CSV table of C-alpha atoms in Angstrom, one decimal:
chain,number,residue,atom,x,y,z
A,26,UNK,CA,117.4,52.2,41.1
A,27,UNK,CA,117.1,49.6,43.9
A,28,UNK,CA,119.7,46.9,44.0
A,29,UNK,CA,119.4,43.6,45.9
A,30,UNK,CA,122.3,42.6,48.1
A,31,UNK,CA,122.8,39.3,50.0
A,32,UNK,CA,124.2,39.6,53.5
A,33,UNK,CA,125.9,36.6,55.0
A,34,UNK,CA,125.8,38.3,58.4
A,35,UNK,CA,123.5,40.9,59.9
A,36,UNK,CA,126.6,42.6,61.2
A,37,UNK,CA,127.0,43.8,57.6
A,38,UNK,CA,123.8,45.9,57.9
A,39,UNK,CA,123.8,48.9,60.2
A,40,UNK,CA,121.4,48.4,63.1
A,41,UNK,CA,119.8,51.8,62.5
A,42,UNK,CA,119.1,51.1,58.9
A,43,UNK,CA,117.6,47.7,59.6
A,44,UNK,CA,115.4,49.0,62.5
A,45,UNK,CA,114.2,51.9,60.5
A,46,UNK,CA,112.2,49.4,58.4
A,47,UNK,CA,109.9,48.3,61.2
A,48,UNK,CA,107.9,50.0,64.0
A,49,UNK,CA,109.7,48.3,66.8
A,50,UNK,CA,106.6,46.5,68.0
A,51,UNK,CA,107.9,43.0,67.5
A,52,UNK,CA,111.2,42.1,69.2
A,53,UNK,CA,112.0,39.1,67.0
A,54,UNK,CA,112.8,41.2,63.9
A,55,UNK,CA,115.0,43.7,65.6
A,56,UNK,CA,118.6,43.9,64.6
A,57,UNK,CA,119.6,43.2,68.3
A,58,UNK,CA,117.6,39.9,68.4
A,59,UNK,CA,118.6,38.5,65.0
A,60,UNK,CA,122.2,39.6,65.2
A,61,UNK,CA,122.4,38.2,68.7
A,62,UNK,CA,121.5,34.8,67.4
A,63,UNK,CA,124.4,34.9,65.0
A,64,UNK,CA,127.0,36.4,67.4
A,65,UNK,CA,126.0,34.2,70.4
A,66,UNK,CA,126.5,30.8,68.6
A,67,UNK,CA,122.9,29.9,68.2
A,68,UNK,CA,123.0,29.4,64.4
A,69,UNK,CA,125.2,26.8,62.8
A,70,UNK,CA,125.5,25.7,59.2
A,71,UNK,CA,125.5,22.1,60.4
A,72,UNK,CA,122.1,22.6,61.9
A,73,UNK,CA,120.8,24.1,58.6
A,74,UNK,CA,120.9,27.8,59.4
A,75,UNK,CA,123.2,29.8,57.2
A,76,UNK,CA,122.4,33.5,57.2
A,77,UNK,CA,121.4,34.9,53.8
A,78,UNK,CA,119.6,38.1,54.5
A,79,UNK,CA,118.3,40.0,51.5
A,80,UNK,CA,118.3,43.8,51.4
A,81,UNK,CA,117.1,46.3,48.7
A,82,UNK,CA,119.5,49.2,48.6
A,83,UNK,CA,119.3,52.6,46.8
A,84,UNK,CA,122.9,53.7,47.2
A,85,UNK,CA,123.5,53.8,51.0
A,86,UNK,CA,119.8,53.8,51.8
A,87,UNK,CA,118.1,50.5,52.8
A,88,UNK,CA,114.6,50.4,51.3
A,89,UNK,CA,113.6,46.9,52.3
A,90,UNK,CA,115.0,43.8,53.9
A,91,UNK,CA,114.1,40.2,54.9
A,92,UNK,CA,115.8,38.1,57.5
A,93,UNK,CA,116.7,35.0,55.5
A,94,UNK,CA,118.6,31.7,55.8
A,95,UNK,CA,120.0,29.1,53.4
A,96,UNK,CA,118.5,25.8,54.7
A,97,UNK,CA,119.6,22.2,53.9
A,98,UNK,CA,116.9,20.7,56.2
A,99,UNK,CA,113.5,21.8,57.5
A,100,UNK,CA,114.3,21.7,61.2
A,101,UNK,CA,113.2,24.5,63.5
A,102,UNK,CA,110.8,26.1,61.0
A,103,UNK,CA,107.3,24.9,62.3
A,104,UNK,CA,105.8,25.1,58.8
A,105,UNK,CA,106.1,21.5,57.7
A,106,UNK,CA,107.2,20.7,54.1
A,107,UNK,CA,108.8,17.3,54.6
A,108,UNK,CA,106.3,15.8,52.2
A,109,UNK,CA,107.4,18.3,49.5
A,110,UNK,CA,111.0,17.3,50.1
A,111,UNK,CA,110.1,13.6,49.8
A,112,UNK,CA,108.2,14.3,46.5
A,113,UNK,CA,111.3,16.0,45.1
A,114,UNK,CA,113.5,13.1,46.1
A,115,UNK,CA,111.1,10.6,44.5
A,116,UNK,CA,111.5,12.5,41.2
A,117,UNK,CA,115.3,12.6,41.5
A,118,UNK,CA,115.4,16.3,42.3
A,119,UNK,CA,117.0,18.1,45.2
A,120,UNK,CA,114.7,20.1,47.5
A,121,UNK,CA,117.6,21.3,49.6
A,122,UNK,CA,119.1,23.8,49.8
A,123,UNK,CA,116.2,26.3,49.9
A,124,UNK,CA,115.9,29.9,51.1
A,125,UNK,CA,113.8,30.6,54.2
A,126,UNK,CA,112.6,34.0,55.3
A,127,UNK,CA,111.9,33.6,59.0
A,128,UNK,CA,113.0,34.1,62.6
A,129,UNK,CA,115.0,31.0,63.5
A,130,UNK,CA,113.3,28.6,66.0
A,131,UNK,CA,110.4,31.0,66.4
A,132,UNK,CA,106.9,30.2,65.2
A,133,UNK,CA,105.8,33.7,66.0
A,134,UNK,CA,103.8,35.9,63.7
A,135,UNK,CA,105.4,39.3,62.9
A,136,UNK,CA,106.7,41.4,60.0
A,137,UNK,CA,108.9,39.5,57.6
A,138,UNK,CA,109.1,41.9,54.7
A,139,UNK,CA,110.6,45.0,56.3
A,140,UNK,CA,110.1,47.9,54.0
A,141,UNK,CA,109.7,51.7,53.7
A,142,UNK,CA,106.7,51.4,51.4
A,143,UNK,CA,104.3,48.9,49.9
A,144,UNK,CA,106.1,49.1,46.5
A,145,UNK,CA,109.4,48.3,48.2
A,146,UNK,CA,107.8,45.4,50.0
A,147,UNK,CA,106.5,44.0,46.7
A,148,UNK,CA,109.9,44.5,45.1
A,149,UNK,CA,111.5,42.6,47.9
A,150,UNK,CA,109.4,39.4,47.2
A,151,UNK,CA,110.5,39.7,43.6
A,152,UNK,CA,114.1,40.0,44.7
A,153,UNK,CA,113.7,36.9,46.9
A,154,UNK,CA,112.4,34.8,44.1
A,155,UNK,CA,115.1,36.1,41.8
A,156,UNK,CA,117.8,35.2,44.3
A,157,UNK,CA,116.4,31.7,44.7
A,158,UNK,CA,116.3,31.2,40.9
A,159,UNK,CA,119.8,32.6,40.3
A,160,UNK,CA,121.2,30.5,43.1
A,161,UNK,CA,119.7,27.3,41.7
A,162,UNK,CA,117.6,26.8,44.8
A,163,UNK,CA,114.4,24.7,44.7
A,164,UNK,CA,112.3,27.3,46.5
A,165,UNK,CA,111.9,30.3,48.8
A,166,UNK,CA,109.6,30.4,51.8
A,167,UNK,CA,108.4,33.2,54.1
A,168,UNK,CA,107.0,31.9,57.4
A,169,UNK,CA,104.7,33.4,60.0
A,170,UNK,CA,104.3,36.8,58.3
A,171,UNK,CA,101.6,39.3,59.1
A,172,UNK,CA,98.3,39.3,57.2
A,173,UNK,CA,99.0,42.8,56.0
A,174,UNK,CA,102.0,41.4,54.0
A,175,UNK,CA,99.8,39.1,51.9
A,176,UNK,CA,99.4,41.7,49.1
A,177,UNK,CA,103.2,41.9,48.6
A,178,UNK,CA,103.4,38.3,47.3
A,179,UNK,CA,102.8,37.9,43.5
A,180,UNK,CA,100.8,35.2,41.7
A,181,UNK,CA,103.8,32.9,41.7
A,182,UNK,CA,103.7,32.5,45.5
A,183,UNK,CA,101.6,29.8,47.1
A,184,UNK,CA,99.9,30.5,50.5
A,185,UNK,CA,99.5,28.1,53.4
A,186,UNK,CA,97.6,28.5,56.6
A,187,UNK,CA,97.9,26.8,60.0
A,188,UNK,CA,96.3,27.2,63.4
A,189,UNK,CA,97.8,28.4,66.7
A,190,UNK,CA,96.1,29.2,70.0
A,191,UNK,CA,96.3,32.8,71.1
A,192,UNK,CA,94.8,34.8,74.1
A,193,UNK,CA,93.1,38.1,73.2
A,194,UNK,CA,91.9,40.7,75.7
A,195,UNK,CA,89.3,42.0,73.3
A,196,UNK,CA,86.8,42.5,76.2
A,197,UNK,CA,89.1,44.7,78.3
A,198,UNK,CA,89.5,42.4,81.2
A,199,UNK,CA,91.1,44.2,84.1
A,200,UNK,CA,92.4,41.3,86.1
A,201,UNK,CA,92.4,37.5,86.3
A,202,UNK,CA,89.1,37.3,88.1
A,203,UNK,CA,87.6,39.4,85.3
A,204,UNK,CA,89.0,37.1,82.7
A,205,UNK,CA,87.6,34.0,84.5
A,206,UNK,CA,84.2,35.6,84.9
A,207,UNK,CA,83.8,35.5,81.1
A,208,UNK,CA,84.1,31.6,81.2
A,209,UNK,CA,81.5,29.0,81.8
A,210,UNK,CA,81.4,27.4,85.2
A,211,UNK,CA,83.3,24.2,84.3
A,212,UNK,CA,86.3,25.9,82.8
A,213,UNK,CA,86.4,28.6,85.4
A,214,UNK,CA,86.4,25.9,88.2
A,215,UNK,CA,89.1,23.8,86.5
A,216,UNK,CA,91.5,26.8,86.1
A,217,UNK,CA,91.0,27.8,89.8
A,218,UNK,CA,91.7,24.2,90.9
A,219,UNK,CA,94.9,24.0,88.7
A,220,UNK,CA,96.2,27.3,90.2
A,221,UNK,CA,95.3,26.2,93.8
A,222,UNK,CA,97.3,23.0,93.5
A,223,UNK,CA,100.4,24.9,92.6
A,224,UNK,CA,99.9,27.4,95.4
A,225,UNK,CA,99.2,24.6,98.0
A,226,UNK,CA,102.5,23.0,96.9
A,227,UNK,CA,104.3,26.1,98.2
A,228,UNK,CA,105.5,27.3,94.8
A,229,UNK,CA,106.0,31.0,94.5
A,230,UNK,CA,106.6,32.9,91.2
A,231,UNK,CA,108.9,35.7,90.2
A,232,UNK,CA,108.3,37.6,86.9
A,233,UNK,CA,111.5,39.4,85.9
A,234,UNK,CA,112.5,41.6,83.0
A,235,UNK,CA,116.0,41.2,81.6
A,236,UNK,CA,117.4,44.1,83.5
A,237,UNK,CA,115.9,42.7,86.7
A,238,UNK,CA,117.3,39.1,86.3
A,239,UNK,CA,120.5,38.1,88.0
A,240,UNK,CA,123.2,36.0,86.5
A,241,UNK,CA,121.9,33.1,88.6
A,242,UNK,CA,118.3,33.7,87.3
A,243,UNK,CA,119.6,33.6,83.7
A,244,UNK,CA,121.6,30.5,84.4
A,245,UNK,CA,118.6,28.8,86.0
A,246,UNK,CA,116.4,29.6,83.0
A,247,UNK,CA,119.0,28.2,80.6
A,248,UNK,CA,119.2,25.1,82.7
A,249,UNK,CA,115.5,24.5,82.5
A,250,UNK,CA,115.6,25.1,78.7
A,251,UNK,CA,118.4,22.4,78.4
A,252,UNK,CA,116.3,20.0,80.5
A,253,UNK,CA,113.3,20.2,78.2
A,254,UNK,CA,115.4,19.6,75.1
A,255,UNK,CA,117.2,16.7,76.8
A,256,UNK,CA,113.8,15.2,77.8
A,257,UNK,CA,112.7,15.2,74.1
A,258,UNK,CA,116.1,14.2,72.7
A,259,UNK,CA,116.6,17.4,70.7
A,260,UNK,CA,119.7,19.6,70.3
A,261,UNK,CA,119.4,22.9,72.2
A,262,UNK,CA,120.3,25.9,70.0
A,263,UNK,CA,120.1,28.8,72.4
A,264,UNK,CA,123.3,29.5,74.4
A,265,UNK,CA,123.8,31.2,77.8
A,266,UNK,CA,125.5,34.0,75.9
A,267,UNK,CA,122.3,34.6,73.9
A,268,UNK,CA,120.2,35.0,77.1
A,269,UNK,CA,122.7,37.5,78.4
A,270,UNK,CA,122.7,39.3,75.1
A,271,UNK,CA,118.9,39.6,75.4
A,272,UNK,CA,119.1,40.8,79.0
A,273,UNK,CA,121.6,43.5,77.9
A,274,UNK,CA,120.4,44.6,74.5
A,275,UNK,CA,116.6,43.9,74.9
A,276,UNK,CA,116.3,44.3,78.7
A,277,UNK,CA,112.6,45.2,78.8
A,278,UNK,CA,111.6,42.7,76.1
A,279,UNK,CA,113.0,39.7,77.9
A,280,UNK,CA,110.5,38.3,80.4
A,281,UNK,CA,111.3,35.4,82.7
A,282,UNK,CA,108.8,33.5,84.8
A,283,UNK,CA,110.6,31.7,87.6
A,284,UNK,CA,108.9,29.2,89.9
A,285,UNK,CA,110.6,28.9,93.3
A,286,UNK,CA,110.1,26.2,95.9
A,287,UNK,CA,112.0,26.2,99.2
A,288,UNK,CA,113.8,29.3,98.1
A,289,UNK,CA,115.2,27.7,94.9
A,290,UNK,CA,114.0,27.8,91.3
A,291,UNK,CA,112.4,24.6,90.1
A,292,UNK,CA,110.9,25.7,86.8
A,293,UNK,CA,110.9,28.6,84.4
A,294,UNK,CA,109.3,30.1,81.3
A,295,UNK,CA,111.1,32.4,78.8
A,296,UNK,CA,109.0,35.0,77.1
A,297,UNK,CA,109.6,38.0,74.8
A,298,UNK,CA,107.4,41.1,75.1
A,299,UNK,CA,106.4,43.3,72.2
A,300,UNK,CA,104.5,46.5,72.1
A,301,UNK,CA,101.1,44.9,72.7
A,302,UNK,CA,101.9,41.1,72.8
A,303,UNK,CA,103.6,38.6,75.1
A,304,UNK,CA,105.3,35.7,73.3
A,305,UNK,CA,105.9,32.5,75.2
A,306,UNK,CA,108.9,30.7,73.9
A,307,UNK,CA,110.5,28.1,76.2
A,308,UNK,CA,109.8,26.3,79.4
A,309,UNK,CA,111.5,23.7,81.6
A,310,UNK,CA,111.5,22.3,85.1
A,311,UNK,CA,113.7,20.3,87.4
A,312,UNK,CA,110.6,19.0,89.3
A,313,UNK,CA,107.2,18.1,87.9
A,314,UNK,CA,104.3,19.2,90.0
A,315,UNK,CA,100.6,19.0,89.1
A,316,UNK,CA,99.6,22.2,87.3
A,317,UNK,CA,103.1,23.7,87.3
A,318,UNK,CA,103.4,23.8,83.5
A,319,UNK,CA,100.0,25.5,83.1
A,320,UNK,CA,100.7,28.1,85.8
A,321,UNK,CA,104.2,29.0,84.6
A,322,UNK,CA,103.5,29.0,80.8
A,323,UNK,CA,99.9,30.2,80.7
A,324,UNK,CA,98.4,31.7,83.8
A,325,UNK,CA,101.4,33.8,84.9
A,326,UNK,CA,101.6,35.1,81.3
A,327,UNK,CA,97.9,36.1,81.3
A,328,UNK,CA,98.4,37.8,84.7
A,329,UNK,CA,101.4,39.7,83.3
A,330,UNK,CA,99.4,40.8,80.2
A,331,UNK,CA,96.5,42.0,82.4
A,332,UNK,CA,98.9,43.9,84.7
A,333,UNK,CA,100.9,45.5,81.8
A,334,UNK,CA,97.9,46.2,79.6
A,335,UNK,CA,99.0,43.9,76.8
A,336,UNK,CA,96.3,42.8,74.4
A,337,UNK,CA,97.6,39.5,73.2
A,338,UNK,CA,99.5,36.4,74.4
A,339,UNK,CA,100.9,33.9,72.0
A,340,UNK,CA,102.2,30.9,74.1
A,341,UNK,CA,103.8,29.0,71.3
A,342,UNK,CA,102.9,26.5,68.5
A,343,UNK,CA,100.4,23.7,68.7
A,344,UNK,CA,98.5,22.4,71.7
A,345,UNK,CA,94.7,22.1,71.4
A,346,UNK,CA,94.6,21.8,75.3
A,347,UNK,CA,95.2,25.6,75.3
A,348,UNK,CA,91.7,26.3,74.3
A,349,UNK,CA,90.3,25.2,77.7
A,350,UNK,CA,92.6,27.8,79.2
A,351,UNK,CA,91.4,30.7,77.2
A,352,UNK,CA,93.7,30.5,74.1
A,353,UNK,CA,91.5,30.5,71.0
A,354,UNK,CA,92.2,29.2,67.5
A,355,UNK,CA,94.0,31.8,65.3
A,356,UNK,CA,95.1,31.4,61.7
A,357,UNK,CA,98.8,31.9,60.9
A,358,UNK,CA,100.2,32.2,57.4
A,359,UNK,CA,103.2,31.6,55.1
A,360,UNK,CA,104.0,32.0,51.4
A,361,UNK,CA,106.1,29.8,49.2
A,362,UNK,CA,107.8,30.2,45.8
A,363,UNK,CA,108.6,27.0,43.9
A,364,UNK,CA,111.2,27.1,41.1
A,365,UNK,CA,110.1,24.0,39.3
A,366,UNK,CA,106.9,24.9,37.3
A,367,UNK,CA,105.5,21.3,37.3
A,368,UNK,CA,105.8,21.1,41.1
A,369,UNK,CA,104.4,24.6,41.5
A,370,UNK,CA,101.4,23.7,39.4
A,371,UNK,CA,100.9,20.5,41.4
A,372,UNK,CA,101.2,22.2,44.7
A,373,UNK,CA,98.8,25.0,44.0
A,374,UNK,CA,95.6,23.0,44.3
A,375,UNK,CA,97.1,21.1,47.3
A,376,UNK,CA,97.7,24.4,49.1
A,377,UNK,CA,94.2,25.6,48.3
A,378,UNK,CA,92.7,22.5,49.7
A,379,UNK,CA,94.9,22.7,52.8
A,380,UNK,CA,93.8,26.3,53.4
A,381,UNK,CA,90.1,25.3,53.2
A,382,UNK,CA,90.6,22.4,55.6
A,383,UNK,CA,92.6,24.5,58.1
A,384,UNK,CA,90.0,27.3,58.0
A,385,UNK,CA,87.2,24.8,58.6
A,386,UNK,CA,89.2,23.2,61.4
A,387,UNK,CA,89.7,26.6,63.1
A,388,UNK,CA,85.9,27.2,63.0
A,389,UNK,CA,85.3,23.7,64.4
A,390,UNK,CA,87.8,24.2,67.2
A,391,UNK,CA,86.2,27.6,68.1
A,392,UNK,CA,83.2,25.6,69.2
A,393,UNK,CA,85.3,24.4,72.1
A,394,UNK,CA,85.7,27.9,73.4
A,395,UNK,CA,85.5,28.0,77.3
A,396,UNK,CA,83.9,31.4,77.2
A,397,UNK,CA,80.2,32.0,77.8
A,398,UNK,CA,78.2,32.8,74.6
A,399,UNK,CA,77.1,36.0,76.1
A,400,UNK,CA,80.6,37.1,77.3
A,401,UNK,CA,81.6,40.3,75.4
A,402,UNK,CA,84.8,40.2,73.4
A,403,UNK,CA,85.5,36.5,74.2
A,404,UNK,CA,86.2,35.6,70.5
A,405,UNK,CA,89.0,37.4,68.6
């Protein structure tokens, strides 16, 4: 009989047992990535991230598992529930702490219910809710899970949808010119002009995997990351040790795009590569030049996908401006278990209405597609 265990550190779970539960196509749920966040000082209880991974064990065999965290705020999640927390507070109830099944700081779709079978996956969601109830938590949440995991959530879970902007090579484009040829004249011209500005400024780009990046390259990328967070007044979570951990333990998954001017890096984008998808995560620059952000974060990534034969590019959350650059509206999902019956009943129609609004919004945004109507495979 399967028994649920709570793990306060991923180091308590053998890497081979954890990684046997997924196909290895998404780097964010690997033992190396998640354990690296913990061992490299990226997760702090004071920031609201206390590891509480849930595993279903049959003796020494791990049947299912979910990366999870005890949260006393909603920072770094990208599925916004501040209104829910405020409603709890108005009724004299505590919304925090809550349990979150997610990859910290990463609004990236991927497997969240790692399991050997569909039955084990469904049993895992039951164990998650049971843990939240037994611990006196207000709720449990699973963010940015795959659509194929919808069926594992029972009737007590509420679904939410949101929109991101993803690039899909459904048409089999061979190179960047092929990709541009599928666009209408206006958008094709704008992209060429943006790229030309950066080239005329003398900026040159290097795209490096983790095992190709020097210590100086990693330090430069971390410096750009710090600059962006300083510009927005936010606390940076990723440490230099974590970048070195990725370069060592996930060397071909780490992808750096570094922009050089006068033989020195002035900007960079940090990406992770999966089996068929590139994930853009962070960007920063010490100098701002026209078009530099779009080139480093979008066009270099598209070029990389076309060279490497990757089918998708997810450049990060939000940003309707991405549509004009070939990233189309795509629905992303989450599920939520609410302990208090009255709140669960009140939130159910709210979530249903939100799903309808978001789906309609995605259809409306699709009308802004830069691709020609007759271009094959332009829509996902």
